[in-house]
Coordinates of N, CA and C in Angstrom, one line a residue:
X1 N 103.0 47.8 65.2 CA 103.2 46.8 66.1 C 101.5 46.7 66.9
X2 N 101.3 45.0 66.9 CA 99.8 44.6 67.8 C 100.2 45.1 69.7
X3 N 101.3 45.4 69.9 CA 100.6 46.1 71.2 C 102.1 47.1 71.3
X4 N 101.9 47.5 72.8 CA 102.7 48.3 73.0 C 103.8 47.6 73.8
X5 N 104.3 46.6 74.0 CA 105.5 45.9 74.4 C 105.7 45.8 73.4
X6 N 105.3 44.9 72.3 CA 105.9 45.3 70.8 C 106.5 46.5 70.2
X7 N 105.6 47.4 70.0 CA 106.7 48.8 69.9 C 107.7 48.5 71.3
X8 N 107.7 48.3 72.0 CA 109.0 49.6 73.2 C 109.7 48.8 72.6
X9 N 109.5 46.9 72.8 CA 111.0 46.7 72.4 C 111.7 46.5 71.3
X10 N 111.1 46.5 69.8 CA 111.5 47.3 68.9 C 112.4 48.3 68.8
X11 N 112.0 49.3 70.0 CA 112.7 50.5 70.1 C 114.0 50.4 71.0
X12 N 113.6 49.6 72.0 CA 114.6 49.1 72.6 C 115.9 48.4 71.8
X13 N 115.5 47.9 70.8 CA 116.5 46.9 70.6 C 116.8 47.6 69.1
X14 N 117.0 48.8 68.9 CA 117.3 49.3 68.3 C 116.7 49.5 66.7
X15 N 115.4 48.7 66.9 CA 114.7 49.4 65.1 C 115.2 50.8 65.0
X16 N 115.2 51.3 63.8 CA 115.2 52.7 63.3 C 114.3 53.7 63.1
X17 N 112.7 52.7 63.3 CA 111.7 53.7 63.3 C 110.6 53.5 64.1
X18 N 109.9 54.5 64.3 CA 108.4 54.3 65.8 C 107.8 53.6 64.9
X19 N 107.3 52.4 65.0 CA 106.7 51.5 65.1 C 105.1 52.0 65.6
X20 N 104.0 52.0 64.6 CA 102.2 52.5 65.1 C 102.2 51.4 65.7
X21 N 101.2 51.8 67.0 CA 100.4 50.6 67.4 C 99.3 50.4 66.0
X22 N 98.5 49.2 66.5 CA 97.4 48.5 65.1 C 97.8 46.8 66.2
X23 N 96.7 47.0 66.8 CA 96.3 45.6 67.6 C 95.3 44.9 66.9
X24 N 95.5 43.7 66.5 CA 94.6 42.8 65.9 C 93.5 42.8 65.9
X25 N 92.5 42.0 65.6 CA 91.4 42.0 65.4 C 90.7 40.8 65.7
X26 N 89.8 40.0 66.4 CA 89.3 39.1 66.2 C 87.5 39.0 65.5
X27 N 86.6 38.3 65.3 CA 85.4 38.1 64.4 C 84.7 38.2 65.4
X28 N 83.5 38.4 65.4 CA 82.5 38.4 65.8 C 82.3 36.7 66.4
X29 N 82.2 36.2 68.1 CA 81.4 34.8 67.8 C 80.4 34.7 67.1
X30 N 80.2 34.0 66.6 CA 78.8 32.6 66.5 C 79.2 31.6 67.1
X31 N 77.5 30.9 67.8 CA 78.0 30.1 68.3 C 77.0 28.3 68.4
X32 N 77.2 27.7 68.6 CA 76.8 26.5 68.1 C 75.5 25.8 69.7
X33 N 75.5 24.5 69.7 CA 74.5 23.9 70.6 C 75.9 23.3 71.5
X34 N 75.0 23.0 72.4 CA 75.8 22.7 73.7 C 77.0 21.1 73.2
X35 N 78.5 22.2 73.2 CA 79.5 20.7 73.7 C 79.8 20.0 74.0
X36 N 80.1 19.0 73.7 CA 80.1 17.8 74.5 C 81.7 17.4 74.6
X37 N 82.3 16.5 75.0 CA 83.2 15.9 75.6 C 83.1 15.1 74.8
X38 N 84.6 13.8 74.6 CA 85.1 12.7 73.8 C 83.6 11.3 74.0
X39 N 82.9 11.9 75.3 CA 82.3 10.8 75.6 C 80.7 11.1 75.4
X40 N 80.5 12.2 74.8 CA 79.4 13.0 74.6 C 78.8 13.2 75.5
X41 N 79.2 14.1 76.6 CA 78.8 14.3 77.4 C 78.9 16.2 78.0
X42 N 77.7 16.6 78.3 CA 77.9 18.3 78.2 C 79.2 18.3 79.4
X43 N 79.5 19.3 78.5 CA 80.8 20.4 80.0 C 80.5 21.3 80.9
X44 N 78.9 21.4 80.9 CA 78.7 22.0 82.1 C 78.6 22.0 83.5
X45 N 78.4 19.8 83.7 CA 78.8 19.7 84.6 C 78.7 20.1 86.2
X46 N 80.5 21.0 85.6 CA 80.7 21.5 86.8 C 81.6 22.7 86.2
X47 N 81.2 23.4 87.2 CA 82.3 25.2 86.5 C 83.6 24.7 86.0
X48 N 84.4 25.4 84.8 CA 84.9 25.3 84.7 C 86.3 26.5 84.3
X49 N 87.4 26.4 83.7 CA 88.3 27.3 83.7 C 88.7 27.1 82.4
X50 N 88.6 28.1 81.4 CA 89.0 27.5 79.6 C 90.6 28.0 79.4
X51 N 90.8 26.9 78.3 CA 92.7 27.0 78.0 C 92.7 27.3 76.7
X52 N 92.9 28.0 75.2 CA 92.8 27.3 74.1 C 94.0 28.0 73.7
X53 N 94.7 27.1 72.4 CA 96.1 27.2 72.2 C 96.4 26.0 71.4
X54 N 98.1 26.4 71.1 CA 98.9 25.2 70.5 C 99.6 24.8 71.8
X55 N 99.4 23.3 71.4 CA 99.5 22.5 72.8 C 101.6 22.2 72.8
X56 N 102.1 23.8 72.9 CA 103.4 23.8 72.8 C 104.2 24.0 74.1
X57 N 105.2 23.6 74.7 CA 106.3 24.1 75.7 C 105.9 25.6 75.9
X58 N 106.5 26.4 75.2 CA 106.1 27.6 75.7 C 105.2 28.1 76.0
X59 N 103.7 27.8 75.6 CA 102.2 28.2 75.8 C 102.6 27.8 77.7
X60 N 103.4 26.8 78.5 CA 102.9 26.9 79.9 C 102.1 26.6 80.5
X61 N 101.0 25.5 79.8 CA 100.3 24.3 80.1 C 100.0 23.7 80.8
X62 N 100.5 23.3 80.7 CA 101.6 22.5 82.6 C 101.9 23.0 83.4
X63 N 102.2 23.9 83.6 CA 101.4 24.9 84.7 C 100.0 24.9 85.1
X64 N 99.5 24.8 84.5 CA 98.1 25.2 84.6 C 97.7 23.2 85.0
X65 N 98.3 22.9 84.2 CA 97.5 21.9 84.9 C 98.4 21.1 86.7
X66 N 99.4 21.4 86.6 CA 99.6 21.0 88.0 C 99.5 21.9 89.1
X67 N 98.9 23.0 88.5 CA 97.9 23.7 89.4 C 96.2 23.7 89.7
X68 N 96.0 22.8 89.1 CA 94.9 22.0 88.9 C 94.8 20.9 89.3
X69 N 95.3 20.1 89.6 CA 95.9 19.2 89.9 C 96.0 18.8 92.0
X70 N 96.5 20.1 92.3 CA 95.7 20.3 93.5 C 95.2 21.7 94.2
X71 N 94.7 22.1 93.2 CA 93.1 22.8 93.3 C 92.1 21.9 92.4
X72 N 90.9 21.3 92.9 CA 90.2 21.2 92.4 C 88.7 21.2 92.5
X73 N 88.7 22.1 93.2 CA 87.3 23.1 93.1 C 87.2 23.0 92.2
X74 N 87.5 23.4 90.5 CA 86.8 23.9 89.2 C 87.4 22.9 88.1
X75 N 87.0 23.1 86.9 CA 87.4 21.8 86.6 C 88.5 22.7 85.3
X76 N 89.0 22.2 84.5 CA 90.6 23.1 83.9 C 90.4 22.2 82.1
X77 N 89.4 23.1 81.3 CA 89.5 22.5 80.2 C 90.4 23.2 79.1
X78 N 90.6 21.9 78.6 CA 91.8 22.2 77.3 C 91.3 22.1 76.1
X79 N 91.7 23.0 75.5 CA 91.6 23.3 74.0 C 92.9 23.3 72.5
X80 N 92.9 22.4 71.6 CA 94.6 22.4 70.9 C 94.9 21.6 70.6
X81 N 95.7 21.5 70.1 CA 96.2 20.4 70.2 C 98.2 20.9 69.3
X82 N 98.6 20.0 69.3 CA 100.8 20.2 69.4 C 101.3 18.8 69.8
X83 N 102.7 19.6 69.9 CA 103.9 18.5 70.0 C 103.6 17.6 71.5
X84 N 103.0 18.7 72.5 CA 102.8 18.8 73.5 C 101.3 17.7 74.4
X85 N 101.0 17.8 73.5 CA 99.8 16.6 73.8 C 99.9 15.8 74.4
X86 N 100.1 14.5 74.2 CA 101.2 12.9 74.8 C 101.2 13.7 76.0
X87 N 102.2 14.0 76.6 CA 102.9 14.9 77.2 C 102.0 15.5 78.5
X88 N 101.2 16.3 77.8 CA 100.4 16.8 79.1 C 99.2 15.9 79.0
X89 N 98.8 15.1 78.2 CA 98.5 14.0 79.2 C 98.5 12.8 79.9
X90 N 99.9 12.4 79.9 CA 100.4 12.3 80.8 C 101.0 12.8 82.1
X91 N 100.5 14.2 82.7 CA 100.9 14.9 83.5 C 99.5 14.6 84.3
X92 N 98.4 15.3 83.3 CA 97.0 15.6 84.4 C 96.6 13.8 85.4
X93 N 97.4 13.0 84.3 CA 97.5 12.0 85.2 C 96.0 11.1 85.6
X94 N 95.1 11.3 84.7 CA 93.7 11.2 84.4 C 92.7 12.0 85.0
X95 N 93.1 12.8 85.8 CA 93.0 13.5 86.5 C 91.6 14.3 86.0
X96 N 90.6 14.0 87.3 CA 88.8 13.8 86.8 C 88.9 15.1 86.4
X97 N 89.2 16.1 87.2 CA 88.5 18.1 86.9 C 89.5 18.5 85.8
X98 N 90.7 17.5 84.5 CA 91.1 18.0 83.4 C 91.0 17.0 82.7
X99 N 89.9 18.6 81.0 CA 89.4 17.7 80.3 C 90.2 18.7 78.6
X100 N 90.4 17.1 78.2 CA 91.4 17.6 76.7 C 90.5 17.6 76.0
X101 N 90.4 18.8 74.8 CA 88.7 18.5 74.2 C 89.3 18.8 72.4
X102 N 90.6 18.6 72.3 CA 91.2 19.1 70.8 C 91.0 20.0 70.6
X103 N 90.6 19.9 68.7 CA 90.5 21.0 67.9 C 89.6 21.2 68.1
X104 N 88.7 22.4 68.2 CA 87.2 23.0 68.0 C 87.1 23.7 66.6
X105 N 85.8 23.4 66.0 CA 85.2 24.3 65.4 C 85.2 25.7 65.9
X106 N 84.5 26.5 65.0 CA 84.1 28.1 65.6 C 83.3 28.4 66.5
X107 N 82.1 27.7 66.3 CA 81.5 27.8 67.1 C 81.5 27.3 68.4
X108 N 81.7 25.8 67.9 CA 82.0 25.5 69.7 C 82.9 25.6 70.3
X109 N 84.3 26.9 70.2 CA 84.9 26.9 70.5 C 84.6 28.2 71.1
X110 N 83.4 29.2 70.1 CA 82.8 30.0 71.2 C 81.7 30.0 72.3
X111 N 81.7 28.8 72.4 CA 80.6 28.8 73.5 C 81.3 27.9 75.3
X112 N 82.7 27.6 74.2 CA 83.7 27.2 75.4 C 84.1 28.7 76.0
X113 N 84.0 29.4 75.5 CA 84.8 30.4 76.3 C 83.6 30.9 76.6
X114 N 82.5 30.8 76.5 CA 81.1 31.7 76.7 C 80.8 31.6 78.2
X115 N 81.2 30.0 78.0 CA 80.7 28.3 79.6 C 81.3 28.8 80.8
X116 N 82.4 29.0 80.3 CA 83.9 29.6 81.0 C 83.7 30.4 82.2
X117 N 84.2 30.0 83.5 CA 84.5 30.6 84.5 C 85.3 32.0 84.0
X118 N 86.6 31.9 83.4 CA 87.4 33.0 82.6 C 88.4 32.3 81.6
X119 N 88.9 32.5 81.0 CA 90.0 32.1 80.2 C 91.6 32.1 80.6
X120 N 92.7 31.4 80.7 CA 93.3 30.9 81.2 C 94.6 31.6 79.7
X121 N 95.5 32.8 80.4 CA 96.3 32.3 79.2 C 98.1 32.3 80.5
X122 N 98.4 31.4 80.2 CA 99.7 31.5 81.3 C 101.0 31.1 80.3
X123 N 100.9 31.6 79.1 CA 102.5 31.7 78.4 C 103.3 32.1 79.3
X124 N 104.8 31.1 78.6 CA 105.8 31.8 79.5 C 106.8 32.1 78.2
X125 N 106.1 32.3 76.9 CA 106.7 33.5 76.2 C 106.8 34.7 76.4
X126 N 107.7 35.2 75.2 CA 106.4 36.9 75.3 C 105.5 37.4 74.3
X127 N 104.8 37.0 74.0 CA 103.6 37.2 73.6 C 103.4 38.8 73.1
X128 N 103.1 38.4 71.6 CA 103.4 40.3 71.3 C 101.7 40.8 71.0
X129 N 100.8 40.1 71.1 CA 99.3 40.0 71.0 C 98.3 39.9 72.5
X130 N 97.4 38.8 72.1 CA 97.0 38.0 73.3 C 95.4 37.2 72.3
X131 N 95.7 36.8 71.4 CA 94.1 36.6 70.7 C 93.1 35.5 71.0
X132 N 93.9 35.0 72.1 CA 92.7 34.5 72.8 C 91.6 34.7 74.2
X133 N 92.6 35.5 74.3 CA 92.5 36.7 75.5 C 91.0 37.1 74.6
X134 N 91.0 38.0 73.6 CA 90.5 39.5 73.0 C 89.3 37.6 72.5
X135 N 89.4 36.9 72.3 CA 87.9 35.7 71.7 C 87.4 36.1 72.8
X136 N 87.8 35.5 73.9 CA 87.1 35.2 75.5 C 86.4 36.5 75.5
X137 N 87.0 37.8 75.6 CA 86.1 38.7 75.6 C 85.1 39.4 74.9
X138 N 85.5 38.6 73.5 CA 84.7 38.9 72.7 C 82.9 37.7 73.1
X139 N 83.2 36.9 73.6 CA 81.8 36.1 74.1 C 81.6 36.8 75.6
X140 N 82.2 37.8 76.1 CA 81.5 37.7 77.3 C 82.2 37.4 78.6
X141 N 83.7 36.9 78.6 CA 84.1 35.8 79.1 C 85.5 37.3 80.1
X142 N 86.1 37.3 81.5 CA 87.5 37.6 82.0 C 88.2 36.4 81.3
X143 N 89.9 37.0 81.4 CA 90.3 36.8 81.6 C 92.0 36.1 83.1
X144 N 92.4 35.4 82.7 CA 93.6 35.5 83.9 C 94.9 35.0 83.4
X145 N 95.8 35.9 83.1 CA 97.1 36.6 82.1 C 98.3 36.2 83.1
X146 N 99.0 35.3 82.4 CA 100.3 35.8 83.1 C 101.3 37.2 82.7
X147 N 101.5 37.1 83.7 CA 102.6 39.4 83.7 C 103.6 38.6 82.8
X148 N 103.4 38.8 81.7 CA 104.6 38.7 80.4 C 103.9 39.3 79.6
X149 N 105.0 39.8 78.6 CA 105.1 40.3 77.6 C 103.7 41.1 77.3
X150 N 102.8 40.8 76.2 CA 101.6 42.2 76.0 C 100.4 41.4 76.3
X151 N 100.6 40.2 77.3 CA 98.9 39.8 78.2 C 98.9 40.4 79.2
X152 N 99.5 40.8 80.1 CA 99.0 41.9 81.0 C 98.6 43.0 80.5
X153 N 98.5 44.3 79.2 CA 98.5 45.3 78.5 C 96.5 45.0 78.1
X154 N 96.3 43.5 77.5 CA 94.5 43.3 77.9 C 93.9 43.7 79.0
X155 N 94.4 42.9 79.8 CA 94.1 43.3 81.2 C 93.4 44.7 82.0
X156 N 94.5 45.5 81.8 CA 94.7 47.1 82.1 C 94.1 47.3 81.2
X157 N 93.7 47.1 79.8 CA 92.8 48.4 79.3 C 91.4 47.9 79.1
X158 N 91.5 46.8 79.5 CA 90.4 46.1 79.5 C 89.2 46.4 81.5
X159 N 90.8 46.4 82.1 CA 89.7 45.7 83.4 C 88.8 44.6 83.9
X160 N 89.3 43.5 82.1 CA 88.4 42.2 82.8 C 88.9 40.8 83.5
X161 N 90.0 41.0 84.2 CA 90.6 40.4 84.3 C 91.4 40.7 85.3
X162 N 92.8 39.3 85.4 CA 93.6 39.1 86.6 C 94.8 39.1 85.5
X163 N 95.8 39.1 86.1 CA 97.5 39.1 85.9 C 97.6 38.0 87.1
X164 N 99.1 37.4 86.7 CA 99.3 37.1 88.2 C 101.0 36.2 87.7
X165 N 101.4 36.1 88.4 CA 103.2 36.3 88.5 C 103.6 34.4 89.0
X166 N 102.9 33.6 89.4 CA 103.4 32.8 90.3 C 101.6 31.5 90.5
X167 N 101.7 30.4 91.1 CA 100.4 29.8 91.1 C 99.3 29.9 92.3
X168 N 99.7 30.6 93.3 CA 99.1 31.0 94.1 C 98.5 32.2 93.4
X169 N 99.4 33.5 92.7 CA 97.8 34.3 92.6 C 97.3 34.2 91.7
X170 N 97.4 33.0 90.5 CA 96.8 32.1 89.4 C 95.5 31.7 90.6
X171 N 95.1 30.7 91.3 CA 94.0 30.6 91.9 C 93.8 31.3 92.8
X172 N 94.7 32.7 93.7 CA 93.7 32.8 94.2 C 92.1 34.3 93.5
X173 N 93.1 34.3 92.3 CA 91.9 35.0 91.3 C 91.2 33.8 90.9
X174 N 91.6 32.4 90.3 CA 90.6 31.7 90.0 C 89.6 31.4 91.5
X175 N 89.6 31.7 92.5 CA 89.0 30.9 93.7 C 88.1 32.9 93.6
X176 N 88.8 33.8 93.2 CA 87.5 35.3 93.6 C 86.8 35.0 91.9
X177 N 86.7 34.6 91.2 CA 86.2 34.7 90.5 C 85.0 33.0 90.1
X178 N 85.7 31.7 91.1 CA 84.3 31.1 90.9 C 83.7 31.1 92.6
X179 N 83.7 31.6 93.0 CA 82.9 32.3 94.5 C 82.0 33.2 94.0
X180 N 82.5 34.6 93.5 CA 81.8 35.8 93.5 C 81.5 36.0 91.6
X181 N 80.6 34.8 92.1 CA 79.4 35.8 91.1 C 79.3 36.6 90.1
X182 N 78.5 37.9 90.9 CA 78.8 39.1 90.9 C 79.9 39.4 90.0
X183 N 81.7 39.5 90.5 CA 82.6 40.1 89.9 C 82.8 39.5 88.6
X184 N 82.6 38.1 88.7 CA 82.6 37.4 87.3 C 81.5 38.1 87.0
X185 N 80.8 38.1 86.5 CA 79.3 39.2 86.1 C 79.9 40.4 85.6
X186 N 80.5 41.0 86.2 CA 80.7 42.6 86.2 C 82.5 42.4 84.9
X187 N 83.4 41.8 85.4 CA 84.3 41.7 84.4 C 83.9 40.8 83.1
X188 N 82.4 40.1 83.4 CA 82.3 39.6 81.7 C 81.7 41.2 81.1
X189 N 81.0 41.4 81.7 CA 80.7 42.7 80.8 C 81.7 43.5 80.7
X190 N 82.6 44.3 81.5 CA 83.7 44.9 80.5 C 84.3 44.2 79.7
X191 N 84.8 42.9 79.9 CA 85.0 42.3 78.6 C 84.9 42.2 76.9
X192 N 83.3 42.0 77.2 CA 82.4 42.5 76.2 C 82.8 44.1 75.6
X193 N 82.7 44.9 76.4 CA 82.2 46.1 75.9 C 83.9 46.6 75.6
X194 N 85.4 46.2 76.5 CA 86.7 46.6 75.6 C 86.3 46.1 74.1
X195 N 85.8 44.7 74.3 CA 86.0 43.9 73.0 C 85.3 45.3 72.1
X196 N 84.2 45.6 72.1 CA 83.6 46.4 71.2 C 84.5 47.5 70.7
X197 N 84.9 47.9 72.0 CA 85.5 49.2 71.7 C 86.6 49.0 71.0
X198 N 87.7 47.6 71.1 CA 88.8 48.1 70.8 C 89.3 47.4 69.7
X199 N 88.4 45.3 70.1 CA 89.2 45.0 68.9 C 88.4 44.4 67.7
X200 N 87.4 44.7 67.3 CA 86.6 44.9 66.5 C 87.2 44.5 64.8
X201 N 86.8 43.9 64.1 CA 87.3 44.1 62.6 C 87.2 45.5 62.3
X202 N 85.9 46.4 62.4 CA 85.5 47.9 61.7 C 87.1 48.7 62.5
X203 N 87.1 48.3 64.2 CA 87.8 49.0 64.8 C 89.6 49.0 64.7
X204 N 89.5 48.2 64.0 CA 91.0 47.6 63.4 C 91.6 48.1 61.9
X205 N 90.6 47.9 60.8 CA 90.7 48.9 59.9 C 90.6 50.6 59.7
X206 N 89.5 51.1 61.2 CA 89.4 52.2 60.9 C 91.0 52.6 61.6
X207 N 91.9 52.1 62.6 CA 93.2 52.1 62.8 C 94.1 52.2 61.2
X208 N 93.8 51.1 60.2 CA 94.8 50.7 59.2 C 94.4 51.8 58.2
X209 N 93.3 52.0 57.9 CA 93.4 53.4 56.6 C 93.9 54.4 57.5
X210 N 93.2 54.6 58.8 CA 93.6 56.2 59.4 C 95.1 56.1 59.5
X211 N 96.1 55.6 60.1 CA 97.6 55.4 59.4 C 98.0 55.5 58.2
X212 N 97.1 55.2 57.4 CA 97.8 55.4 55.3 C 97.4 56.5 55.6
X213 N 96.4 56.8 55.6 CA 95.6 58.5 55.3 C 96.8 59.5 56.0
X214 N 97.5 59.4 57.0 CA 98.4 60.4 57.9 C 99.9 60.2 57.4
X215 N 99.8 58.7 56.9 CA 101.5 58.9 56.0 C 101.5 59.2 55.0
X216 N 100.0 60.3 54.3 CA 99.8 59.9 52.9 C 99.3 61.8 53.6
X217 N 100.1 62.2 54.8 CA 99.7 63.4 54.8 C 98.6 63.9 54.6
X218 N 97.2 63.3 55.0 CA 95.8 63.5 54.9 C 95.4 64.0 54.0
X219 N 95.6 63.4 52.5 CA 95.1 64.0 51.5 C 94.0 62.7 50.7
X220 N 94.7 60.9 51.7 CA 93.9 60.0 51.1 C 95.1 59.4 50.1
X221 N 95.5 60.2 49.6 CA 96.4 59.6 48.5 C 97.0 58.9 48.3
X222 N 97.5 57.1 48.1 CA 98.5 57.3 48.3 C 99.7 56.9 47.9

């Protein structure tokens, strides 16, 4: 199971054996030159918060758009594509502080993660892990996540961000990170340290092969 939330939910629903915990991993990021928006202008003109992933209703991106339309102290940059792309653009209504950048290659994506004030993960569904959160951590960026599913586990384990239950809590956390650069820096350092400790490929493989050896009685045999 990639999270304790997932493991416990399986047990709650009657899964006949206790799943072992095996969190996912993300690759070490690589960065490209300064990313630009569709008009070719750098995105670093104003501080921005970043959201990446599938643009589907269950991901809750519409909640971010509504929040940032009334709170314009920083930009909201949205990466990805999906069935909700057009509806979300209509909802944004041309707001100057909301930008869609589409699908990104890994190097450009890493640069957005690194340069953002924080990653935002507003999923309305019960995520079983939180890959975008860990991708942000790998780039030294904290996260603000909805208090649902496995997402708050990543915040609790890393100490690298905030969980929120409603828009007011989301914007209060965003305000703090925007206006307290020392706090943002400290949480970014925690994010990177937690990534190196918990969610690298080497760490994942160590846990994976350790589980196999444990199941084989420590003999290392198949």
